Amino acid sequence: MNNVPDKSDSDENQVDATPKTNPGQIEPIVGDRRQSIEDGVPAKIDVSIPSLRWILAWGILIAGTCFLHFASGKIEDALPFVDQAVRNIVTAIVIVIVPLLVMIWLCFYSPYWTVKIRKLAFLLFLTLQIVGLVVFGMGVELDGNLSPVGYRFPWSPPPDNQLQAITGKSNATIDLKTESPVDFPQFMGPNRNGRLDGTFLAYDWEEDPPKLLWKQPIGAGHSGFSTRNGYAVTMEQRGDQELTVCYEIETGKLVWAHGETSRHTSPLGKTGPRSTPTIHNGFVYSLGAQGLLCCLDGSNGRLVWRRDLFQEFNTSIAEDLKVVSWGRSASPLVYDDKVVVPAGGPSGARPVSLVAYHRLTGLEIWRGGNQQISYASPILAPYFSPQGTTDVVISVNEANVSAHDKENGKEIWSVERPGSSTAGANTSQPIALPGSRFLLTKGYGLGGELIQIQGDQVHQVWKKNTVLKTKFTNAVQYQKHAFALSDGRLECVDLQNGKRIWKSRKSYGHGQLLLCGSELLILAEKGYVALVRAWGGPESNTAKEGHVQFTSFQAIEGVTWNTIAMHGDLMLVRNSQEAACYEMPLRFRSAKP
């Protein structure tokens, strides 16, 4: 007897238990099971087996929770590179990604919609998200923390194009040669250090308010004012003209202007010149965002000489954007018979850190250093050597800080200061301190550092990445302390050891500081001006005790990154939209500038 069953008979008698799928039905996947439902009727889901849809849902919830903690700022000191801008970038990513993940879950892993509705919903969502990103991204205005603060339709003309053009022709003749104790002739003041030791402002601006002398529109740019003998000079962008402009301080009346056909714009750095002109012995020296260095006759604004740094250092506008993405920002340093500016060079070539020209003829005198440039301005500082004491030029470069012989540009010492002029840039000014010490500050996770120079040797006194996190603002020194807007919040640091004395809870944004006597005059990023005590006494161990803001008022509107200028009791402030002059109430003024 053959016990082997007949295969053909068995196959014919076997009942197919697999359910048939009719047209119009869909088969959602649940774990490892397939279940048919009619079109438009949700299936009954077996949730006993974990599925990818629930894993995604829980992942989104966990990611959102982690993000809320991340954005809270509680881990700022633990992770110094996590500043407000980084948190805002993460916020933007989450705003884009989380809805996308939810939509993917709804369209591909949830049982609630039919195939047709899922496809239409997903296509509509993607279209709206892409259009929203393009339209919003091209027109949104960001502050220094990358927070949206305004919007302009991408097809509307830039505000500076809507201003009246300035021809630059003027018959006026003024005196920018006569000096006075109240002059503010260059970037960050008479000594280029953000200090006016002889100016003491009144504490109560409600009882004795600042008096507005004038307020008017101005061209785009981050340039500040320099003043001499009743006149103020700045740079601004109007259309395709990059202008160096002179105004009467008390009236705001235009005196003269010199224009160069040049226009710099970058997505995050905005439009216009960045450099503040320098007034010296009757001449005005200005550096445009695209490397045009001009010497102007201060009496009428006429061009004396011009040097094109891009041409002289074998680069171009397009090439320079690859290495110095946000435009030339340094303010010319003028001393003796020289004017010194950062030089630079194209990617892949050997750059030049500094170049010196004769201030009267524009002829090149020397070149110094081989580091790519940053956004800081060179300064003069004392140098003690066995041969005696002299001044040297200090240059904050892309990735280090160097000292150069002021007569020939030869490098004397350097110290590493990591950075890139396309991201995480060095922008803040060094502060020269007694005892051959220098305070260096920077955001982007680097923080503050104090170095001491002995001959050509550099010794680190302290370095802390949790303090003095300045971005495009500068610290100032008063007595034994440094004060800075550290990622927007005012901070007091002990210069001896780098210890934080206090840090304000209040944020001023990436504004600017000017030390007036024993108080800090702060031009906040939102355009208001505040007066704060520059105090780091032993009782000031908390923000509540240490941070004392006496008074404030709204001076101008809009994102404000430009430095303040004081001409006696007259305060000049500006941004890329408007400029204003206020007569400030004084407690008293000493003879010391």
Tab-separated table of C-alpha atoms in Angstrom, residues 43 57 81 87 215 282 362 400-401 417 429 432 464 497 561 571 580:
chain	number	residue	atom	x	y	z
A	43	ALA	CA	-9.415	49.042	9.996
A	57	ALA	CA	5.069	58.777	17.872
A	81	PHE	CA	28.939	76.463	22.418
A	87	ARG	CA	19.152	77.139	20.361
A	215	LYS	CA	16.322	111.856	14.068
A	282	GLY	CA	42.020	116.929	8.714
A	362	GLY	CA	48.683	106.029	-0.303
A	400	ASN	CA	45.265	83.905	16.040
A	401	VAL	CA	46.259	87.232	17.582
A	417	ARG	CA	42.821	82.045	18.810
A	429	GLN	CA	38.652	93.933	19.998
A	432	ALA	CA	45.485	96.116	26.423
A	464	LYS	CA	37.489	80.148	30.359
A	497	ASN	CA	41.292	84.906	37.646
A	561	TRP	CA	24.729	96.616	15.866
A	571	MET	CA	25.193	111.109	21.887
A	580	ALA	CA	19.658	110.227	15.913
